[in-house]
Amino acid sequence: MSEKSSKKRRDKYSYIKKRKLPIRVLTLTVLISVVCLSGVFFLSINMDKIARIYKEVVKNDYNNLEYMDSISQNFYRHQALVFQYMDDFDDESVKKSLEEKSIQLKSDIEEEARKFGDNVIGTVYESSYHTIYSGLNGYFSNVNYIFEFGDEDDYATAEFYMKNMLQGSIEEVNDAVDLLDTLIKDDVNKTQQEMTNHFEVSRIISVVIIVLLTVFIFIGLIWSVSASREIAYKDPLTGVNNMDKFQKEMDKYIKKGKLTEYTCVCSNIKDFTIVNQQLGSDVGDMALRNFANTVFHHLYKDEKIARVGGDKFIILVRNERIDGLIKFIDKVSVTVDYHDEAHVVQLETRCGLCKIKQDYDTGTIVDNVHLALSQTKLKAVDNIWFEENMLEQAYDRKTLLVEYQNAIKQKEFVVYYQPKVNIFNNTLCGSEALVRWWKDDKIIPPFKFIPVLEEEGRVTELDFYVFEQVCRDIRTWLDNGIKPVRVSSNFSKLHLRNPQFAENVLEIVDRYKIDSEYLEIELTESSGYEDFNAFTEFVDKMRKRGIHISIDDFGTGYSSLSLLKKLNVDVIKIDKSFIDGIGVGDEMNESLVKNIIYMIKDLNRHVICEGVEYMSQAEFLKKQNCHMVQGYLFDKPLSHDEYEERLKSPVYEKNIVA
Ligand code: C2E
Ligand code: MG
Ligand code: MG
């Protein structure tokens, strides 16, 4: 399997991680930036134009108006001087002074007119200015004539010039001033209109930017809402829906009145921890993802799947397709990459199923399938349909948990001892401590509470309670001069999650000063796989202290003889189910037991067979060189006092085994 193709497969199944959102967001961000930048660019160009127009045209126009105003005011003043000159024609000194003032004023006007002239170059009213200028020249030359004739006291000629010539040039200048005023104001208006147009363009650009930004932000918001919904409703590992979404979809179906057309399934992958343990959690994740996707693609659009958590999934499937689905998910082959190689892993499932009734709400349905699923483990079957009476049992389960706490405090748990017998000399060679719950003068057997406590993670407390009682009893027997035999105590595999497990065991051993030869710890075989490292670590610590370890119920779980080789345990307990098949004509089973015993011995481990009820079984086992057995043929689990009697007379009187 090449790296490339394996990557391809990985990508196919991790589509949830490849949501298009980042690319979309990136595109949106780029678009927003482009729009903003180009908008700002156009705006700045436009504002620049406005500023330029204002500076170059409007300001100039206003300056020119001022020049013109000033010129025409001085022009009026000058006219007044000339009129006064005519009035005071007889007074030579006044005339002289007026002439001098006139020269001064004229030079002011000329100075302003020159500046004005510089300023009008290139304007639309340049030619009108020239009319004023020439009008002023005409005016001043006529004034000169008046003054010349005034010097000669020729009033009549001066008056003639005054009335005919001067009047004409004054009108010419005034008309030109009026025209220029209109032209400049027109120019100002035109320019202002131009500026208004540019402002309008800027306004449109701003509105476009704001509208686009609003649209983009709105789209962004919609995306982020849908993204957060995805996050809120999708299981990040597998990409299928999570429970919230699943329940919402069921609610929708309830509203439409069609949920009864579906069956709810809660499925759990069997021994998924083995995949995680053996192949690593990354491969485990890939297997889960592929499992979820395989089932997802098997479903119709209206059928739903969600991940509850861990290796548990919940599915809503059409009633008529339930059988097909059960068959489909019974064994699902998924391909995973392990050490750059494609491996096919077969995942088997257990399912709790619930036929949906009209009055069920989503919570009830989810609870029901979970309940049904929890029964599959207890009853060791693959699929169980929910039944109403399970609810009562579930209630019992709750009561049990409440009462358990109290029972521990009240010391309602007692330890029974079931002897182990050496069938070669018919002597007691050990025993197994088995707990009993004395409740209201009745004995509750362990199968009624141990599985529940184990599922709820509460059994560990009880195991230590029993183990401490065992140590206490051994201490008392030793102190009373009764020679005990090795007692094995059952410890749940849950202890392997406790890093202090070995230390806790040894603390009790040391507290009661018990010699390790009297102690043995039983762990069920499935624990060997699930927590292999913790298991070996624990075994090593116990063996260092000389405490025996046995594998209980061998043959019922997933242990293999090759695994046994790796586990440095002392004793293997062959499960009763194998012993039941001895002496009943089941040759296959007998041959299996024979070979298992042979191989265990070959691995230098001790072997013990439990559940020996008949002489024929004991005889068969003796022939296979199996020394130790445990079973009703010799003794049932005995109370403390009965067992003490057995310790005192450890030889079985009857020669039970021939
Ligand atoms: P186990 O450890 O495999 O214990 C052997 C069970 O087989 C005991 O049932 C014993 O009474 C029964 N047995 C022994 N010989 C015969 C026989 O010849 N015929 C029949 N029919 N049964 C026989 P028990 O005492 O009911 O215990 C059941 C299981 O409960 C135990 O199976 C063990 O898994 C669990 N258990 C008991 N005590 C404890 C405990 O203190 N801690 C934990 N974790 N589990 C315990
Ligand atoms: Mg046991
Ligand atoms: Mg057993």
XYZ file of C-alpha atoms and ligand atoms in Angstrom:
706
model
C 0.000 0.000 0.000
C 1.638 3.235 -1.063
C 1.737 6.242 1.218
C -0.183 8.256 -1.382
C -3.104 5.912 -1.683
C -3.291 5.442 2.050
C -3.478 9.202 2.465
C -6.254 9.268 -0.097
C -8.289 6.865 1.963
C -7.609 8.759 5.137
C -8.823 11.959 3.501
C -11.934 10.292 2.208
C -13.002 9.420 5.682
C -11.880 12.491 7.487
C -14.096 14.750 5.383
C -15.337 16.465 8.460
C -11.894 17.867 9.088
C -11.771 19.110 5.526
C -14.871 21.276 5.759
C -14.836 23.984 3.117
C -15.212 26.656 5.720
C -11.567 27.799 5.883
C -11.363 28.272 2.075
C -14.681 30.079 2.087
C -13.573 32.285 4.937
C -10.313 32.985 3.164
C -12.145 33.935 -0.048
C -14.506 36.148 1.897
C -11.644 37.854 3.687
C -9.831 38.453 0.388
C -13.023 39.835 -1.168
C -13.637 42.145 1.784
C -10.048 43.351 1.639
C -10.212 43.925 -2.142
C -13.488 45.815 -1.861
C -12.264 47.910 1.055
C -8.902 48.680 -0.500
C -10.287 49.566 -3.923
C -13.062 51.578 -2.263
C -10.561 53.481 -0.175
C -8.404 53.951 -3.280
C -11.267 55.421 -5.319
C -12.396 57.517 -2.399
C -8.952 58.977 -1.921
C -8.644 59.757 -5.647
C -11.999 61.447 -5.553
C -11.287 63.399 -2.395
C -8.008 64.437 -3.910
C -9.850 65.743 -6.971
C -12.269 67.645 -4.756
C -9.398 69.155 -2.786
C -7.614 70.090 -5.975
C -10.696 71.713 -7.525
C -11.280 73.616 -4.333
C -7.719 74.781 -4.106
C -7.180 75.603 -7.767
C -10.521 76.865 -8.918
C -12.843 77.851 -6.122
C -10.215 79.551 -4.050
C -8.958 81.384 -7.150
C -12.462 82.465 -8.065
C -13.052 83.862 -4.600
C -9.721 85.699 -4.705
C -10.661 87.175 -8.069
C -14.019 88.299 -6.744
C -12.170 90.047 -3.932
C -9.743 91.713 -6.380
C -12.615 92.770 -8.513
C -14.512 94.111 -5.547
C -11.531 96.049 -4.340
C -10.815 97.453 -7.838
C -14.416 98.538 -8.321
C -14.542 100.163 -4.869
C -11.360 102.118 -5.573
C -12.748 102.876 -9.019
C -15.852 104.415 -7.388
C -13.687 106.339 -4.995
C -11.670 107.639 -7.917
C -14.836 108.689 -9.729
C -15.893 110.573 -6.606
C -12.551 112.425 -6.669
C -13.076 113.413 -10.297
C -16.636 114.584 -9.555
C -15.407 116.575 -6.596
C -12.663 118.010 -8.867
C -15.369 119.356 -11.167
C -17.350 120.760 -8.239
C -14.313 122.584 -6.855
C -13.086 123.772 -10.254
C -12.557 127.271 -8.965
C -10.350 126.275 -6.054
C -6.864 125.600 -7.365
C -5.461 124.226 -4.121
C -8.287 121.699 -3.712
C -7.915 120.639 -7.319
C -4.209 120.107 -6.803
C -4.772 117.975 -3.762
C -7.468 115.989 -5.530
C -5.140 115.391 -8.462
C -2.471 114.072 -6.135
C -4.967 111.778 -4.380
C -6.159 110.622 -7.753
C -2.629 109.636 -8.774
C -2.247 107.624 -5.590
C -5.590 105.874 -6.001
C -4.877 105.191 -9.663
C -1.615 103.527 -8.807
C -3.452 101.375 -6.195
C -6.019 100.368 -8.808
C -3.306 99.567 -11.331
C -1.420 97.541 -8.786
C -4.546 95.498 -7.949
C -5.424 95.201 -11.625
C -1.983 93.751 -12.275
C -2.348 91.182 -9.560
C -5.838 90.459 -10.781
C -4.425 90.055 -14.250
C -1.920 87.449 -13.081
C -4.705 85.563 -11.401
C -7.111 85.361 -14.296
C -4.692 83.711 -16.664
C -6.261 80.470 -17.909
C -9.695 81.167 -16.458
C -12.865 81.223 -18.511
C -13.298 84.885 -17.766
C -9.822 86.031 -18.765
C -11.180 88.013 -21.767
C -13.726 89.881 -19.610
C -10.924 90.946 -17.371
C -9.152 92.438 -20.354
C -12.295 94.471 -21.126
C -12.195 95.895 -17.586
C -8.503 96.570 -17.952
C -8.874 98.403 -21.243
C -11.970 100.196 -19.840
C -9.890 101.376 -16.889
C -7.115 102.566 -19.255
C -9.686 104.501 -21.245
C -11.098 105.938 -18.052
C -7.728 107.064 -16.763
C -6.694 108.675 -20.067
C -9.995 110.579 -20.067
C -9.374 111.644 -16.476
C -5.960 112.905 -17.626
C -7.672 115.029 -20.257
C -10.023 116.446 -17.606
C -7.064 117.278 -15.354
C -5.176 118.832 -18.292
C -8.117 121.059 -19.142
C -8.615 121.718 -15.436
C -5.036 123.039 -15.272
C -5.931 125.400 -18.101
C -9.137 126.430 -16.298
C -11.075 125.266 -19.272
C -14.163 124.117 -17.432
C -16.256 123.685 -20.557
C -13.866 121.181 -22.217
C -13.233 119.410 -18.937
C -16.977 119.133 -18.426
C -17.326 117.886 -22.015
C -14.873 115.079 -21.302
C -16.511 114.549 -17.986
C -19.990 114.110 -19.441
C -19.272 112.417 -22.721
C -15.984 110.539 -22.641
C -15.562 109.685 -18.998
C -19.175 108.599 -18.614
C -18.743 106.182 -21.525
C -15.602 104.522 -20.129
C -17.193 104.289 -16.646
C -20.147 102.435 -18.114
C -17.791 100.193 -20.082
C -15.863 99.311 -16.927
C -19.048 98.814 -14.887
C -20.586 96.605 -17.554
C -17.409 94.561 -17.713
C -17.318 94.310 -13.925
C -20.921 93.111 -13.908
C -20.174 90.577 -16.610
C -17.031 89.415 -14.848
C -18.931 89.086 -11.587
C -21.491 86.912 -13.343
C -18.806 84.842 -15.054
C -16.840 84.265 -11.852
C -19.990 83.340 -9.949
C -20.994 81.036 -12.803
C -17.562 79.482 -12.641
C -17.902 79.049 -8.866
C -21.323 77.469 -9.358
C -20.044 75.188 -12.099
C -17.092 74.168 -9.980
C -19.288 73.603 -6.971
C -21.517 71.428 -9.129
C -18.428 69.518 -10.207
C -17.439 69.104 -6.570
C -20.959 68.012 -5.701
C -20.723 65.401 -8.448
C -17.465 64.138 -7.010
C -19.005 64.097 -3.550
C -21.885 62.135 -5.024
C -19.451 59.615 -6.513
C -17.712 59.348 -3.124
C -21.066 58.861 -1.474
C -21.954 56.099 -3.944
C -18.557 54.427 -3.408
C -19.048 54.638 0.374
C -22.556 53.237 0.111
C -21.291 50.405 -2.132
C -18.504 49.646 0.367
C -20.924 49.691 3.273
C -23.481 47.555 1.423
C -20.836 45.045 0.295
C -19.274 44.948 3.739
C -22.699 44.434 5.282
C -23.420 41.642 2.796
C -20.030 40.026 3.427
C -20.378 40.362 7.174
C -23.872 38.903 6.912
C -22.590 35.975 4.832
C -19.715 35.584 7.306
C -22.197 35.539 10.152
C -24.333 32.927 8.403
C -21.222 30.832 7.813
C -20.008 31.180 11.347
C -23.463 30.294 12.648
C -23.565 27.245 10.387
C -19.980 26.401 11.369
C -20.760 26.676 15.052
C -23.841 24.561 14.429
C -21.636 21.978 12.760
C -19.323 22.091 15.728
C -22.267 21.889 18.077
C -23.967 19.073 16.189
C -21.152 17.004 14.714
C -18.962 14.483 16.373
C -15.472 15.820 15.654
C -13.827 12.402 15.408
C -16.159 10.588 13.038
C -18.004 13.456 11.368
C -21.411 11.910 11.993
C -23.958 13.733 14.136
C -23.707 13.886 17.885
C -26.452 13.026 20.339
C -27.846 16.571 20.498
C -28.492 16.580 16.782
C -29.819 13.032 16.859
C -32.360 13.917 19.533
C -33.364 17.056 17.611
C -33.952 14.969 14.501
C -36.020 12.486 16.475
C -38.039 15.408 17.871
C -38.737 16.555 14.300
C -39.960 13.075 13.382
C -42.156 13.021 16.479
C -43.712 16.352 15.421
C -44.376 14.945 11.950
C -45.873 11.862 13.626
C -43.574 9.457 11.772
C -41.078 8.331 14.421
C -43.001 5.070 14.925
C -41.948 4.105 11.394
C -38.402 3.735 12.724
C -36.475 1.489 15.063
C -33.770 2.838 17.318
C -30.533 0.904 17.658
C -27.710 1.498 20.107
C -24.629 -0.387 18.991
C -21.382 -0.964 20.731
C -18.240 -2.309 19.058
C -17.102 -5.467 20.773
C -13.698 -5.338 22.439
C -12.748 -2.140 20.727
C -10.126 -1.599 23.392
C -8.217 -4.458 21.768
C -7.876 -2.406 18.556
C -6.701 0.580 20.580
C -4.304 -1.501 22.630
C -2.817 -3.479 19.806
C -2.787 -0.942 16.998
C -2.697 2.335 18.921
C -5.328 4.971 19.475
C -4.698 6.722 16.121
C -5.543 3.547 14.263
C -8.453 3.056 16.667
C -9.725 6.518 15.756
C -9.422 5.705 12.068
C -11.301 2.453 12.587
C -14.095 4.313 14.403
C -14.252 6.933 11.671
C -14.407 4.293 8.961
C -16.984 2.307 10.880
C -19.187 5.400 11.289
C -18.848 6.282 7.625
C -19.509 2.760 6.416
C -22.713 2.579 8.437
C -23.615 6.152 7.425
C -23.386 5.235 3.736
C -25.467 2.131 4.308
C -28.337 4.244 5.666
C -31.042 5.973 3.647
C -31.235 9.748 3.791
C -34.080 9.739 6.317
C -32.251 7.238 8.531
C -29.858 8.703 11.070
C -26.668 7.811 12.878
C -24.920 9.580 15.731
C -21.949 8.800 17.928
C -22.864 8.518 21.578
C -19.230 8.435 22.652
C -16.350 5.968 22.706
C -17.249 3.035 20.479
C -20.990 3.472 20.946
C -23.309 4.639 18.140
C -27.024 5.238 17.950
C -28.968 4.637 14.761
C -32.498 5.329 13.584
C -33.515 2.938 10.840
C -36.775 2.260 8.999
C -38.695 -0.598 10.608
C -38.610 -2.715 7.447
C -34.824 -2.350 7.182
C -33.905 -3.298 10.740
C -33.037 -6.936 9.974
C -30.789 -5.854 7.146
C -29.082 -3.298 9.358
C -28.467 -5.787 12.156
C -26.919 -8.155 9.653
C -24.859 -5.333 8.168
C -23.402 -4.052 11.416
C -22.927 -7.476 12.945
C -19.531 -7.570 11.247
C -18.160 -4.456 9.602
C -14.825 -4.648 7.831
C -12.880 -1.424 7.931
C -9.537 -0.655 6.412
C -6.962 1.104 8.533
C -3.369 2.127 7.989
C -0.920 0.541 10.337
C 2.808 0.948 9.820
C 2.049 2.356 6.351
C 0.229 -0.798 5.384
C -3.478 -1.205 4.804
C -5.062 -3.645 7.237
C -8.596 -4.894 7.277
C -10.054 -4.973 10.768
C -13.333 -6.699 11.371
C -15.471 -4.911 13.924
C -18.292 -6.830 15.543
C -21.112 -5.135 17.360
C -23.604 -5.666 20.107
C -26.954 -3.921 19.702
C -29.735 -2.781 21.950
C -32.898 -2.316 19.891
C -36.103 -0.462 20.592
C -39.356 -0.538 18.635
C -40.686 2.980 18.950
C -44.161 3.405 20.382
C -46.439 6.398 19.934
C -46.072 7.661 23.516
C -42.261 7.455 23.655
C -40.326 10.668 23.761
C -36.709 10.944 22.596
C -35.273 10.642 26.108
C -37.248 7.443 26.724
C -36.126 5.926 23.426
C -32.470 6.709 24.094
C -32.723 5.301 27.637
C -34.467 2.187 26.356
C -31.848 1.301 23.745
C -29.089 1.888 26.257
C -30.821 -0.382 28.701
C -31.259 -3.073 26.062
C -27.599 -2.717 25.077
C -26.439 -3.068 28.672
C -28.331 -6.365 28.865
C -26.393 -7.821 25.917
C -23.200 -7.896 27.952
C -24.856 -9.429 30.997
C -26.638 -12.060 28.940
C -23.684 -12.578 26.592
C -25.751 -12.183 23.417
C -25.281 -9.875 20.462
C -28.680 -8.243 20.128
C -31.451 -7.586 22.594
C -34.799 -5.903 22.001
C -35.981 -3.549 24.692
C -38.848 -4.874 26.807
C -40.846 -2.948 29.368
C -39.898 -5.335 32.196
C -36.272 -4.298 31.755
C -37.230 -1.015 33.369
C -38.039 -2.797 36.613
C -34.681 -4.514 36.491
C -33.093 -1.177 35.815
C -34.842 0.174 38.826
C -33.462 -2.763 40.817
C -30.069 -1.822 39.525
C -30.449 1.680 40.929
C -31.671 0.326 44.258
C -28.780 -2.096 44.283
C -26.262 0.708 43.901
C -27.820 2.679 46.746
C -28.032 -0.377 48.997
C -24.493 -1.454 48.119
C -22.998 1.639 49.709
C -24.832 0.887 52.910
C -24.009 -2.826 52.760
C -20.282 -2.096 52.688
C -20.614 0.115 55.764
C -22.820 -2.439 57.551
C -20.399 -5.232 56.600
C -23.170 -7.250 54.950
C -20.657 -8.873 52.611
C -19.178 -12.136 53.829
C -16.451 -14.271 52.386
C -16.966 -17.924 51.496
C -14.097 -20.211 50.646
C -14.269 -22.880 47.995
C -11.573 -25.514 48.425
C -9.162 -26.479 45.678
C -8.136 -30.108 45.810
C -5.061 -31.988 44.713
C -6.637 -35.031 43.063
C -3.443 -37.052 43.234
C -3.498 -37.163 47.022
C -7.040 -35.912 47.716
C -5.798 -33.109 49.898
C -6.884 -29.552 50.234
C -4.309 -27.500 48.338
C -5.882 -24.082 48.218
C -9.136 -22.219 48.077
C -10.896 -19.392 46.295
C -12.484 -16.563 48.236
C -15.984 -15.881 46.916
C -18.133 -13.067 48.188
C -21.738 -13.382 49.348
C -24.160 -10.603 50.263
C -26.157 -11.352 53.383
C -29.160 -9.128 53.038
C -32.215 -9.396 55.249
C -31.212 -12.938 56.225
C -30.952 -14.018 52.617
C -27.865 -14.695 50.573
C -27.550 -12.773 47.344
C -25.192 -14.638 44.973
C -22.428 -12.650 43.272
C -23.796 -12.989 39.731
C -26.680 -10.728 40.829
C -24.512 -7.803 41.870
C -20.912 -8.246 40.631
C -21.688 -7.539 36.927
C -23.669 -4.418 37.858
C -20.956 -3.169 40.205
C -18.360 -3.929 37.577
C -20.273 -1.974 34.934
C -20.674 0.950 37.285
C -17.001 0.809 38.235
C -17.859 0.182 41.888
C -16.591 -3.372 42.280
C -13.033 -2.380 43.178
C -14.033 -1.294 46.651
C -15.665 -4.668 47.244
C -12.619 -6.587 45.975
C -10.400 -4.903 48.531
C -13.032 -5.484 51.187
C -12.962 -9.219 50.387
C -9.176 -9.315 50.110
C -8.768 -7.613 53.466
C -11.225 -10.092 55.028
C -9.171 -12.942 53.525
C -5.962 -11.523 55.033
C -7.700 -10.975 58.361
C -8.971 -14.604 58.378
C -5.533 -15.985 57.459
C -3.960 -13.897 60.209
C -6.463 -15.272 62.744
C -5.917 -18.879 61.613
C -2.187 -18.457 61.854
C -2.487 -16.841 65.273
C -4.761 -19.684 66.370
C -2.372 -22.350 65.145
C -4.508 -23.454 62.215
C -2.407 -23.940 59.098
C -4.018 -22.138 56.194
C -3.624 -22.934 52.493
C -3.151 -20.501 49.649
C -6.322 -18.459 49.087
C -7.036 -16.840 45.754
C -9.022 -13.598 45.656
C -10.864 -12.304 42.619
C -9.910 -8.841 41.416
C -11.771 -7.100 38.656
C -9.815 -5.945 35.620
C -10.937 -2.403 36.501
C -8.135 -2.309 39.075
C -5.596 -2.230 36.278
C -6.575 1.379 35.665
C -5.400 2.211 39.156
C -1.645 2.920 39.059
C -1.491 2.186 42.807
C -3.163 -1.215 42.473
C -0.109 -3.282 43.441
C 0.831 -0.908 46.256
C -2.705 -1.049 47.672
C -2.662 -4.852 47.639
C 0.762 -5.003 49.283
C -0.242 -2.464 51.921
C -2.983 -4.844 53.127
C -0.636 -7.853 52.930
C 1.934 -6.022 55.046
C -0.640 -4.718 57.507
C -1.748 -8.269 58.334
C 1.808 -9.638 57.999
C 0.735 -12.432 55.671
C 3.328 -14.639 54.063
C 2.984 -14.505 50.289
C 2.748 -18.297 50.036
C -0.819 -17.993 51.331
C -1.956 -15.523 48.697
C -3.027 -15.607 45.070
C -4.725 -13.009 42.893
C -7.217 -14.039 40.207
C -7.711 -11.825 37.185
C -10.025 -12.725 34.323
C -8.330 -13.428 31.058
C -9.859 -10.606 29.025
C -7.977 -8.166 31.204
C -4.767 -9.560 29.757
C -5.464 -7.975 26.384
C -7.123 -4.771 27.348
C -4.523 -3.424 29.691
C -1.556 -5.493 28.734
C 1.077 -3.099 30.048
C -0.682 -2.455 33.341
C -1.293 -6.188 33.635
C 2.349 -7.211 33.164
C 3.510 -4.455 35.477
C 1.157 -5.673 38.177
C 2.127 -9.324 37.676
C 5.817 -8.432 37.967
C 5.273 -6.504 41.188
C 3.284 -9.368 42.741
C 5.720 -12.026 41.645
C 8.586 -10.036 43.084
C 6.830 -10.397 46.425
C 6.110 -14.091 45.775
C 2.357 -13.640 45.432
C 0.808 -15.963 42.836
C -1.262 -14.686 39.978
C -3.849 -16.765 38.196
C -5.823 -16.222 35.022
C -9.464 -16.942 35.738
C -12.061 -18.321 33.323
C -9.423 -19.231 30.763
C -10.939 -19.959 27.366
C -13.935 -17.630 27.616
C -12.333 -14.427 26.439
C -9.681 -13.447 23.993
C -6.512 -14.844 25.501
C -4.405 -17.025 23.389
C -1.702 -19.401 24.426
C 0.812 -17.113 22.743
C -0.343 -14.301 25.002
C -0.015 -16.591 28.000
C 3.608 -17.010 27.055
C 4.105 -13.276 27.365
C 2.261 -13.092 30.678
C 4.373 -14.268 33.517
C 1.501 -15.737 35.536
C 1.626 -18.781 37.809
C -1.726 -20.453 37.391
C -4.283 -20.870 34.625
C -7.851 -21.681 35.643
C -9.673 -23.508 32.887
C -13.278 -22.355 32.776
C -16.159 -24.546 33.879
C -17.674 -24.452 30.380
C -14.817 -26.724 29.176
C -15.184 -29.043 32.150
C -18.933 -29.369 31.502
C -18.089 -30.959 28.155
C -16.062 -33.766 29.737
C -17.595 -37.214 30.021
C -20.638 -36.365 27.916
C -19.347 -37.767 24.642
C -18.038 -34.449 23.369
C -14.742 -35.733 22.021
C -13.782 -32.442 20.445
C -14.093 -30.698 23.801
C -12.184 -33.417 25.600
C -9.380 -33.243 23.108
C -9.357 -29.451 23.461
C -9.105 -29.659 27.261
C -6.394 -32.282 26.930
C -4.338 -30.078 24.635
C -4.901 -26.917 26.646
C -3.652 -28.680 29.782
C -0.711 -30.074 27.864
C 0.261 -26.700 26.504
C -0.176 -24.860 29.801
C 2.096 -27.389 31.440
C 4.489 -27.060 28.544
C 4.658 -23.346 29.286
C 5.584 -24.230 32.866
C 2.405 -22.851 34.342
C 0.178 -24.522 36.906
C -3.276 -25.533 35.781
C -6.501 -25.817 37.732
C -9.914 -26.847 36.441
C -12.982 -25.247 37.979
C -16.545 -26.515 38.061
C -15.668 -30.167 38.526
C -18.941 -31.825 39.526
C -18.560 -35.444 38.482
C -16.181 -38.217 39.185
C -15.774 -38.842 35.446
C -14.500 -35.311 35.010
C -12.002 -35.680 37.857
C -10.804 -38.980 36.462
C -10.327 -37.539 33.009
C -8.380 -34.578 34.424
C -6.176 -36.822 36.490
C -5.320 -38.732 33.332
C -4.278 -35.450 31.751
C -1.943 -34.877 34.650
C -3.990 -31.974 35.991
C -3.367 -31.948 39.715
C -5.642 -29.221 40.959
C -9.400 -29.023 40.663
C -12.161 -26.976 42.227
C -15.802 -27.975 42.160
C -18.936 -29.208 43.847
C -17.627 -32.776 43.599
C -15.412 -31.906 46.563
C -16.922 -28.815 48.110
C -19.246 -25.969 47.372
C -18.084 -22.533 48.542
C -17.978 -22.899 52.365
C -18.765 -20.395 55.085
C -15.872 -19.234 57.256
C -16.640 -21.785 59.986
C -17.210 -24.698 57.606
C -13.988 -23.891 55.832
C -12.109 -23.668 59.106
C -13.201 -27.237 59.775
C -11.905 -28.208 56.343
C -8.556 -26.582 57.161
C -8.382 -28.664 60.277
C -9.023 -31.876 58.332
C -7.577 -31.156 54.883
C -7.639 -34.703 53.567
C -10.767 -35.819 51.810
C -11.681 -39.015 53.526
C -13.280 -40.793 50.656
C -10.958 -41.592 47.857
C -13.134 -39.729 45.426
C -10.924 -40.103 42.426
C -9.905 -43.598 41.563
P -15.322 -17.370 39.474
O -14.224 -16.542 40.037
O -15.067 -18.075 38.214
O -15.732 -18.317 40.621
C -16.144 -19.597 40.403
C -17.612 -19.682 40.447
O -17.991 -20.961 40.045
C -18.185 -19.499 41.848
O -19.481 -18.960 41.728
C -18.338 -20.919 42.343
O -19.300 -21.082 43.340
C -18.760 -21.593 41.064
N -18.455 -23.025 41.099
C -17.353 -23.653 41.559
N -17.444 -24.966 41.391
C -18.635 -25.209 40.813
C -19.306 -26.378 40.375
O -18.810 -27.502 40.494
N -20.509 -26.209 39.809
C -21.097 -25.010 39.658
N -22.297 -24.931 39.107
N -20.498 -23.870 40.061
C -19.276 -23.995 40.637
P -19.893 -17.741 42.550
O -19.357 -17.837 43.923
O -21.328 -17.577 42.332
O -19.102 -16.584 41.855
C -19.430 -16.222 40.599
C -18.444 -15.230 40.074
O -18.549 -14.046 40.830
C -17.010 -15.625 40.246
O -16.631 -16.469 39.252
C -16.312 -14.326 40.191
O -16.151 -13.965 38.838
C -17.324 -13.418 40.816
N -16.893 -13.127 42.180
C -17.123 -13.776 43.318
N -16.535 -13.133 44.336
C -15.910 -12.045 43.834
C -15.098 -11.010 44.381
O -14.815 -10.931 45.585
N -14.635 -10.078 43.506
C -14.905 -10.138 42.181
N -14.416 -9.211 41.391
N -15.631 -11.118 41.640
C -16.126 -12.056 42.450
Mg -12.428 -16.788 40.311
Mg -13.758 -18.784 37.169
